[in-house]
Short mmCIF file of C-alpha atoms and ligand atoms in Angstrom, two decimals:
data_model
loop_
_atom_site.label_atom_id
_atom_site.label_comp_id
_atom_site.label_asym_id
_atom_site.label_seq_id
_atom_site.Cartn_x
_atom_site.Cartn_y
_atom_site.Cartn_z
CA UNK N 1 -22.47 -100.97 8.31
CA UNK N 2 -25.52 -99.53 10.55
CA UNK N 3 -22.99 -97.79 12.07
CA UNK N 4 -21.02 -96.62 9.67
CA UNK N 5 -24.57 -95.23 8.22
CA UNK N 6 -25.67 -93.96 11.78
CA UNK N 7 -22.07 -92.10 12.12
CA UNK N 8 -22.66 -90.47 8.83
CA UNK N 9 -25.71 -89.05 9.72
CA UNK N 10 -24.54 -87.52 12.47
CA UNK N 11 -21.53 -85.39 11.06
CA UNK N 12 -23.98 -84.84 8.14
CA UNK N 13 -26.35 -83.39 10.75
CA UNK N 14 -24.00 -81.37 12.54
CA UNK N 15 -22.80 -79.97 9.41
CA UNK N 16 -26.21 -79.05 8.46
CA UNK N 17 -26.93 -77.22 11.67
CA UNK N 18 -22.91 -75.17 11.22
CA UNK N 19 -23.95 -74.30 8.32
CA UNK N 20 -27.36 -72.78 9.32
CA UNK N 21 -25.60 -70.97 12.18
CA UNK N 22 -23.15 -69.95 10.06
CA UNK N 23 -25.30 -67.94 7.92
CA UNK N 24 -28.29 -66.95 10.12
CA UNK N 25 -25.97 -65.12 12.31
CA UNK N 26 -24.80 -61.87 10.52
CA UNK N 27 -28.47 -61.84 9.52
CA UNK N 28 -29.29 -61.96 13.43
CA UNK N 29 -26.37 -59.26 13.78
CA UNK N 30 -27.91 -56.32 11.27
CA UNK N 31 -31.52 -56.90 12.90
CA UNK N 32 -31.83 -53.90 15.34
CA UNK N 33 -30.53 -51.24 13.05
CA UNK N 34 -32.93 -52.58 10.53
CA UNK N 35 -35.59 -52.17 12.52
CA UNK N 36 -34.37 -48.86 13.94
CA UNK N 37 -30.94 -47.58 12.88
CA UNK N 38 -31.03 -44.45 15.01
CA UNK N 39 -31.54 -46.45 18.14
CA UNK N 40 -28.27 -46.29 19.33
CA UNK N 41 -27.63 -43.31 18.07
CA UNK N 42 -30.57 -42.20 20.18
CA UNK N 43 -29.73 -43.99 23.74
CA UNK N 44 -25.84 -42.14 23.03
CA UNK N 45 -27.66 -38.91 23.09
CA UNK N 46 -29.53 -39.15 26.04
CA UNK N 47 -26.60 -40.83 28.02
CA UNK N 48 -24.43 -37.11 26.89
CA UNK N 49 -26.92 -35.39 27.95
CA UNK N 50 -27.21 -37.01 31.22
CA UNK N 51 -23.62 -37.63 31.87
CA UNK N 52 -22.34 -34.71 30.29
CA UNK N 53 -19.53 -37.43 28.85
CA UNK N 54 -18.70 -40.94 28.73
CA UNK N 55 -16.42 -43.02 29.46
CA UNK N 56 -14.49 -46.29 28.58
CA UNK N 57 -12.01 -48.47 30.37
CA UNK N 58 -8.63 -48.40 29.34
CA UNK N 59 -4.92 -49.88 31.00
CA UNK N 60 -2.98 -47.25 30.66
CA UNK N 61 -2.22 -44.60 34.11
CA UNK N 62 -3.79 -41.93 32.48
CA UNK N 63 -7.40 -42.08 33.51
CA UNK N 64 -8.18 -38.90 31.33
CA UNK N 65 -7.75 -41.35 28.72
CA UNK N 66 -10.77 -43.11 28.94
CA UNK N 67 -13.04 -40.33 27.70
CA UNK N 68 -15.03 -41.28 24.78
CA UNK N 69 -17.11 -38.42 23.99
CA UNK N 70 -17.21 -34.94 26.42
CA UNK N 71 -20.11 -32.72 24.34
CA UNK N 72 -18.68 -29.40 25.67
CA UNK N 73 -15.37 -30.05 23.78
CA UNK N 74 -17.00 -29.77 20.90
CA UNK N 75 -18.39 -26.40 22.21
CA UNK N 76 -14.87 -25.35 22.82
CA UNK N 77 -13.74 -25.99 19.78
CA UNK N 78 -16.08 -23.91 18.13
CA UNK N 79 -15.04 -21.17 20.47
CA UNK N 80 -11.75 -21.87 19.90
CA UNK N 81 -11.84 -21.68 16.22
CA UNK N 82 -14.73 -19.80 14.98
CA UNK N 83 -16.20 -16.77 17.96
CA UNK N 84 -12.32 -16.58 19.06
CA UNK N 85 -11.33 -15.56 15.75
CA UNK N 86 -13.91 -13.08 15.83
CA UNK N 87 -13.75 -11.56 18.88
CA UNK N 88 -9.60 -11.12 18.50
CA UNK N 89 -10.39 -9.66 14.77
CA UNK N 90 -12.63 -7.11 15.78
CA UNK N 91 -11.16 -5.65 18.52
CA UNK N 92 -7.79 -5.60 17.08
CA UNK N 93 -8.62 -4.75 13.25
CA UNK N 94 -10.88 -2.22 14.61
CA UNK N 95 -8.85 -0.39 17.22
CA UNK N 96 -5.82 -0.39 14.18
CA UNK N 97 -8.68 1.29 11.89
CA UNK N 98 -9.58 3.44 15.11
CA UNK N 99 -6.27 5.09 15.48
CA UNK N 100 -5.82 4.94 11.66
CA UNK N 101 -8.64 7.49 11.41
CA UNK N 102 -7.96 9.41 14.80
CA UNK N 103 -4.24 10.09 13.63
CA UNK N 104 -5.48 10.89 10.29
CA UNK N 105 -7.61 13.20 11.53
CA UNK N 106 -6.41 14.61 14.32
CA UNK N 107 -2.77 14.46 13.75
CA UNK N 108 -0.06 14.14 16.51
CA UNK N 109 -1.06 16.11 20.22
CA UNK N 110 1.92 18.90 19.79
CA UNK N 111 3.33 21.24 21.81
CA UNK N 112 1.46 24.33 22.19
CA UNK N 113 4.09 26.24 24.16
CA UNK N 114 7.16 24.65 22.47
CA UNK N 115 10.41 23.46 24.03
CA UNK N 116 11.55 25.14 27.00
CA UNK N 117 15.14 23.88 26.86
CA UNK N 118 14.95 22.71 30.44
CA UNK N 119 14.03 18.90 31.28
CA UNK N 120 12.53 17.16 34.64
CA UNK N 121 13.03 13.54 35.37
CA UNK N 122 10.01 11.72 35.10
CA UNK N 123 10.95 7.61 34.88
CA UNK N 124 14.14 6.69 36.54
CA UNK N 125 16.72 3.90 35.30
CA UNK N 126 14.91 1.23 36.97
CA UNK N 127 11.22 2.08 36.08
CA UNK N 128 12.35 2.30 32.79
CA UNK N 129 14.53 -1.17 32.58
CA UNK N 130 11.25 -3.01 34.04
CA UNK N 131 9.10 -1.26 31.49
CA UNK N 132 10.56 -1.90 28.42
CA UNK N 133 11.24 -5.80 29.93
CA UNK N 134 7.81 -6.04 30.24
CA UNK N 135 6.72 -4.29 27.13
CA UNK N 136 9.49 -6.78 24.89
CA UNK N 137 7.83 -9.62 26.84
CA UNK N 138 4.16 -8.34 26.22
CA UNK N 139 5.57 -8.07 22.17
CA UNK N 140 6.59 -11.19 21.79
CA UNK N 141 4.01 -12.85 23.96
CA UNK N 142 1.20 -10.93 21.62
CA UNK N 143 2.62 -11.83 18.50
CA UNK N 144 3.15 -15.73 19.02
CA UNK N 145 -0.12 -15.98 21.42
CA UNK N 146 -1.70 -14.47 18.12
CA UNK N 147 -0.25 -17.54 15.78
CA UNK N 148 -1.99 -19.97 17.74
CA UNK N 149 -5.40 -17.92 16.79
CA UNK N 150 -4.58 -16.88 13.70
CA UNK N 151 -1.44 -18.65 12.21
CA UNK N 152 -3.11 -21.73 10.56
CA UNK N 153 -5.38 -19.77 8.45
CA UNK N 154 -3.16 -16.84 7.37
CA UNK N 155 0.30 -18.46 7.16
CA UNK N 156 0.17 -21.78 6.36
CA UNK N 157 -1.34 -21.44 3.58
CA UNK N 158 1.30 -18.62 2.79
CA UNK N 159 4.75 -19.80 3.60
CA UNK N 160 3.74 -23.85 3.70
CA UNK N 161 2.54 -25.97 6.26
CA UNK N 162 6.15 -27.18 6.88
CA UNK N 163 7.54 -23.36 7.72
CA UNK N 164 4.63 -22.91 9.59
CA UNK N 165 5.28 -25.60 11.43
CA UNK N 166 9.15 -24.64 12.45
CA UNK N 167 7.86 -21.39 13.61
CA UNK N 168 5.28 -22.31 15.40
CA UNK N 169 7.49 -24.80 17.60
CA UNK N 170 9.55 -21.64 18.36
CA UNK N 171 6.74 -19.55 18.71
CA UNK N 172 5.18 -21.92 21.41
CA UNK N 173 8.61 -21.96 23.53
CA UNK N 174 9.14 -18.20 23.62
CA UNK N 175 5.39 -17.72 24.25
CA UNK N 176 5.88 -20.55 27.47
CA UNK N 177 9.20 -18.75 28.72
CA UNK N 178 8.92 -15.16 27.96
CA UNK N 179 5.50 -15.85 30.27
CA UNK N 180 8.11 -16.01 33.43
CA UNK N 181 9.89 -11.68 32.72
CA UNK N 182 6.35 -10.72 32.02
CA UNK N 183 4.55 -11.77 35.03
CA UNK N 184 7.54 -10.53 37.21
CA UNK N 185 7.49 -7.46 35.09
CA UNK N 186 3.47 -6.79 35.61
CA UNK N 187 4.26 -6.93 39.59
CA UNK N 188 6.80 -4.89 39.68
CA UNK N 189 4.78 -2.28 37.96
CA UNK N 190 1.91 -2.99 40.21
CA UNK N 191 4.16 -2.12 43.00
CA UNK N 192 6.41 0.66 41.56
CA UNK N 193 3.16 2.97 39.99
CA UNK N 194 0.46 2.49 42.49
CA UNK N 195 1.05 5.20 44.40
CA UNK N 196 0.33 7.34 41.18
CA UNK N 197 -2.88 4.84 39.84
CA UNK N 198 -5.26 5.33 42.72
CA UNK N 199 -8.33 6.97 40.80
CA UNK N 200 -9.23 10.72 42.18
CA UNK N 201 -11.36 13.90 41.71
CA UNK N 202 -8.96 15.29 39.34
CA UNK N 203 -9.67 12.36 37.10
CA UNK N 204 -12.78 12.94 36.78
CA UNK N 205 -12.56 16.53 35.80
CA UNK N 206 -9.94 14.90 33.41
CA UNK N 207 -12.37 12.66 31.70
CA UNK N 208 -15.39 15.27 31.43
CA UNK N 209 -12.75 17.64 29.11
CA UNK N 210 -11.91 14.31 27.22
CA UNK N 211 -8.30 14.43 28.57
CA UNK N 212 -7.53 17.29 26.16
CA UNK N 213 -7.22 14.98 23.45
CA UNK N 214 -10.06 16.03 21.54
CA UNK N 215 -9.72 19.36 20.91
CA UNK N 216 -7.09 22.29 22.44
CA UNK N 217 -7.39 21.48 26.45
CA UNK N 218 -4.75 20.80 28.55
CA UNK N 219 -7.01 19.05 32.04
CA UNK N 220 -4.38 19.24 35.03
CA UNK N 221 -3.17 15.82 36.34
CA UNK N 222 -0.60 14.43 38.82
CA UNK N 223 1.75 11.88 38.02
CA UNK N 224 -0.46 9.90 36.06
CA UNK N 225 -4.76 10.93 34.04
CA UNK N 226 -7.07 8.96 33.80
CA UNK N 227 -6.45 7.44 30.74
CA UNK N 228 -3.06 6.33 32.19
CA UNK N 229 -4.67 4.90 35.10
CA UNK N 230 -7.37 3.28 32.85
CA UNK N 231 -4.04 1.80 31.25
CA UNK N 232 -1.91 0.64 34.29
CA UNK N 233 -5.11 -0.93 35.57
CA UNK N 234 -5.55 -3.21 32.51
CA UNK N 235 -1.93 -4.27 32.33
CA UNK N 236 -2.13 -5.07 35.85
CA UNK N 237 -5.48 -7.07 36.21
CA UNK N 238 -5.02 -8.08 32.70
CA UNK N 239 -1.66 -8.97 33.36
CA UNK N 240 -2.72 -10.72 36.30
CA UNK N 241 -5.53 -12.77 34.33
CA UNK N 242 -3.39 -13.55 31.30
CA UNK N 243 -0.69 -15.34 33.91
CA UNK N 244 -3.27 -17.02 36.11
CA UNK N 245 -4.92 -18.87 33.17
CA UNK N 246 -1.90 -18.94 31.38
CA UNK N 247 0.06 -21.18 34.03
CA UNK N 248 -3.03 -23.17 34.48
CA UNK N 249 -2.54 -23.99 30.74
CA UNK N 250 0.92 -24.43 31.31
CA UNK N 251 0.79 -27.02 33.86
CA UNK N 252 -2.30 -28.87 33.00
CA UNK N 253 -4.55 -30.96 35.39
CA UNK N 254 -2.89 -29.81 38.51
CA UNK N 255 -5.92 -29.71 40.59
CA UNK N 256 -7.77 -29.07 37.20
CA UNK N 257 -10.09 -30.94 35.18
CA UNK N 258 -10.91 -30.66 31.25
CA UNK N 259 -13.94 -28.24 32.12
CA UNK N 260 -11.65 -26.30 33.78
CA UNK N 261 -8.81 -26.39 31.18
CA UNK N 262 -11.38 -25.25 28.48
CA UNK N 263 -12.34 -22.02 31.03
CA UNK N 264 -9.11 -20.96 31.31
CA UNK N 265 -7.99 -21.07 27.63
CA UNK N 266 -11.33 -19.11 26.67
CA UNK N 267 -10.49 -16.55 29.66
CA UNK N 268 -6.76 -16.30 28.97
CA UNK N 269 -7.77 -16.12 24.98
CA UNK N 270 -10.56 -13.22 25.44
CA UNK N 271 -8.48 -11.19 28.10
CA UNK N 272 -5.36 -11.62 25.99
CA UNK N 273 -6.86 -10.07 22.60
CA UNK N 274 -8.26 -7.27 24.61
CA UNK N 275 -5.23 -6.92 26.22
CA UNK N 276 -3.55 -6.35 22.34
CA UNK N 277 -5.70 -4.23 21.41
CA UNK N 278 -5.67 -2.14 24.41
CA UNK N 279 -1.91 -1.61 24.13
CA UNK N 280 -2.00 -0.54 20.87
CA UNK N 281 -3.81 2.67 21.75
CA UNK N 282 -1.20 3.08 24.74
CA UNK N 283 1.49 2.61 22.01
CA UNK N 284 0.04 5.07 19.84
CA UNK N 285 0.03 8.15 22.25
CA UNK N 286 3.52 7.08 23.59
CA UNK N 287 4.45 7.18 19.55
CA UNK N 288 3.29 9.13 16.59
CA UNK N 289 -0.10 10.23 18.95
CA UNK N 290 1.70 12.80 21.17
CA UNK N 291 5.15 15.00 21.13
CA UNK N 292 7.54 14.91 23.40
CA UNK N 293 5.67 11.23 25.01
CA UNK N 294 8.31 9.10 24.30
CA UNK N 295 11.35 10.87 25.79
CA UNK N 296 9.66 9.69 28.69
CA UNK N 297 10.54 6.62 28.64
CA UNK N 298 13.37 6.57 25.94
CA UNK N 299 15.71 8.67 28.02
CA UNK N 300 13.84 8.98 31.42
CA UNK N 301 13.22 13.15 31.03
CA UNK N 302 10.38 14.99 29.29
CA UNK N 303 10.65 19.16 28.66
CA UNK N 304 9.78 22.03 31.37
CA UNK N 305 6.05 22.48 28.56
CA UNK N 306 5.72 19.09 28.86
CA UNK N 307 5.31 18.59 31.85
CA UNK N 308 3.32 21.57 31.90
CA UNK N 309 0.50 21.22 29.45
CA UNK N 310 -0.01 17.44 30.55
CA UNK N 311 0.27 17.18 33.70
CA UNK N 312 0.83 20.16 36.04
CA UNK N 313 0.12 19.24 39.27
CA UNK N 314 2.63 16.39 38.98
CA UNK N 315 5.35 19.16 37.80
CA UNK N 316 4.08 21.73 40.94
CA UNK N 317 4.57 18.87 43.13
CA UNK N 318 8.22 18.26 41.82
CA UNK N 319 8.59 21.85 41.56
CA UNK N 320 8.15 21.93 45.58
CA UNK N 321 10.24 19.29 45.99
CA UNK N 322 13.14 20.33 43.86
CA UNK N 323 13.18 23.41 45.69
CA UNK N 324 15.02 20.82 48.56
CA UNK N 325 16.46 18.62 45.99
CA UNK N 326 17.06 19.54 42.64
CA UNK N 327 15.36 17.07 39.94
CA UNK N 328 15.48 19.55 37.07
CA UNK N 329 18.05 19.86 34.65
CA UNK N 330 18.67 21.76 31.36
CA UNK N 331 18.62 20.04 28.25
CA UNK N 332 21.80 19.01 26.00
C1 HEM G 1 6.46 -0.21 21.78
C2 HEM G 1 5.75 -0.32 22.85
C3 HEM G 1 5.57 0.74 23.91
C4 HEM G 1 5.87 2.08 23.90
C5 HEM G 1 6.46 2.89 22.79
C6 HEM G 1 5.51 2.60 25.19
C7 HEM G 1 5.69 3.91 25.61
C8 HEM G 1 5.40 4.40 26.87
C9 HEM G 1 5.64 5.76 27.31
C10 HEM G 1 6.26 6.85 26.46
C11 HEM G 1 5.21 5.85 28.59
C12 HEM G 1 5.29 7.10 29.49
C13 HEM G 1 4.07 7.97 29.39
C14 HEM G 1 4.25 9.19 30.27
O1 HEM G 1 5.34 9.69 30.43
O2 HEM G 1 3.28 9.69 30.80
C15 HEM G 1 4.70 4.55 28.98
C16 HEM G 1 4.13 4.26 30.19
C17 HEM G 1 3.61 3.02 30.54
N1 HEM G 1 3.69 1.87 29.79
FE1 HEM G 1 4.36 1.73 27.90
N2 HEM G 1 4.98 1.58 25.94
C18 HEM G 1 5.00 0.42 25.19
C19 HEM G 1 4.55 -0.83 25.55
C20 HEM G 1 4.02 -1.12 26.79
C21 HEM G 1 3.53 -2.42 27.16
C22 HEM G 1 3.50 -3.63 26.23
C23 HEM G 1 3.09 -2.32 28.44
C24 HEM G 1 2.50 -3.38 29.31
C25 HEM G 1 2.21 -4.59 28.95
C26 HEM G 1 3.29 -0.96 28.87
C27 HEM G 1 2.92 -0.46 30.11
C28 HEM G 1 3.06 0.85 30.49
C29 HEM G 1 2.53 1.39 31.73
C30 HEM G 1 1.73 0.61 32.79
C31 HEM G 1 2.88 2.75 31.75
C32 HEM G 1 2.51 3.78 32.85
C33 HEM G 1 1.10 4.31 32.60
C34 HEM G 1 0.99 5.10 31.33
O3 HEM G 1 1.81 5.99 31.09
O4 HEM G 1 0.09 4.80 30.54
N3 HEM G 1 3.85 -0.25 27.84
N4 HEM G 1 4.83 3.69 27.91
#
């Protein structure tokens, strides 16, 4: 019977003592943030600001993986979605509202002397084929590089998030593909115009008379003015930037890290909306801005006047040469 008793005790004790576990222990648990609740809060801080990120264990291969918290993607982010959106808006918006104006109040560069019925060649087949491969590549390129800026806040909210979604799947693989015509495209006009790009002294006469554009003036230039040049430079170091980051996007964490990665997306993201707006001047003259511009490249020939007003030492040159073999030719 003693021991019966003396047995009882003893579950009855450790009972007791489960029981005070038990419910001392969540108690024990909340302690610290009672005393301090920002305390971990505060030792996280220092450790990103030491560390720059941290990082966790994980199974899988893919070390990235284990990358808790990285500060400067957060940074990035904000880039990406808020001083991105600005930067792309205002120089865009504003060169459209630029040439808006200028057209309106200008008008289209015309012809002073008229037609002269005769033509000279001034792009052959191939210069023109790579142009306009480039330029439809550049198109595209701009248009669904802009939808990953801009799509989310003015279409989806437009057409429906599912719509948005489609095209943007699209969007993505003709942006990743077309990248391949338009890189070969931007060397082959690096190679094919350089000869004509090289800045000179005439250039500079060209750009103290404003090119001719304000005003009546007619500056002489070769092949290619200044503002030309200005243009064939940015496609071709743009065009170079835009493919360097743009491949380092493409195939990601080949020799990169995420520091990296986040570099080249803001470079390839500045460059590129620059780039846009850029063009869209060069579109304008080759348009609506000046007569006779387009010919150029549409059938490969521009007038006799043409040639003359805009740039004459490029038609004296072909003048001398066409006196050995004939370039000229009169139009249909
Ligand atoms: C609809 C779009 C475009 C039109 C209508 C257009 C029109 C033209 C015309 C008419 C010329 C010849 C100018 C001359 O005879 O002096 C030209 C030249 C040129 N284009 Fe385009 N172009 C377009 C898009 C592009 C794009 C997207 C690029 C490059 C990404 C580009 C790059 C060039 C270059 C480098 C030249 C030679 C330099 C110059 O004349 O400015 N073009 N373009």
């Amino acid at each position: 019977m003693a021991k019966l008793v003396a047995h009882m005790r003893l579950i009855a004790g450790a009972l007791a003592l489960a029981f005070i576990v038990a419910i001392s222990a969540p108690v024990s648990a909340q302690q610290p943030s009672m005393v301090n609740p920002t305390a971990d809060a505060v030792k996280e801080q220092q450790l990103l600001q030491q560390l720059k990120s941290i990082q966790g264990r994980g199974t899988i291969p893919d070390v990235k993986s284990y990358t808790l918290e990285q500060p400067v993607g957060r940074n990035w982010q904000h880039f990406h979605s808020v001083t991105l959106r600005w930067i792309g808006g205002i120089a865009i918006v504003g060169m459209l509202a630029v040439l808006v104006i200028f057209y309106l109040s200008r008008g289209m560069v015309m012809l002073k002397s008229g037609r002269s019925g005769r033509t000279i060649v001034r792009f052959n087949t191939f210069e023109r084929f790579v142009h306009w491969m480039t330029a439809t590549c550049f198109i595209i390129l701009a248009v669904t590089g802009l939808n990953v800026t801009f799509g989310r806040p003015i279409f989806a909210a437009t057409v429906g998030s599912e719509a948005f979604t489609t095209w943007s799947e699209w969007a993505k693989y003709a942006h990743n593909y077309l990248s391949f015509p338009f890189t070969i495209g931007v060397v082959l006009i690096f190679l094919m115009w350089i000869g004509g790009n090289i800045p000179n002294k005439v250039d500079i006469e060209w750009l103290r008379r404003g090119g001719g554009i304000i005003g009546n003036d007619h500056p002489p230039a070769y092949r290619f003015n200044a503002g030309q040049k200005g243009i064939y430079w940015i496609v071709v170091l743009g065009g170079a930037a835009v493919a360097i980051t743009g491949y380092v996007l493409m195939f990601p964490f080949y020799g990169t890290t995420i520091d990296t990665m986040q570099y080249a997306q803001m470079i390839h993201a500045v460059v590129a909306v620059l780039f846009v707006a850029a063009m869209l001047a060069h579109i304008y003259i080759g348009t609506i801005g000046m007569e006779g511009a387009f010919e150029a490249m549409g059938e490969g020939t521009v007038d006799i006047n043409w040639a003359k007003e805009h740039h004459s030492l490029w038609l004296e040159d072909e003048m001398g040469r066409s006196a050995k073999g004939a370039r000229t030719q009169p139009a249909e």
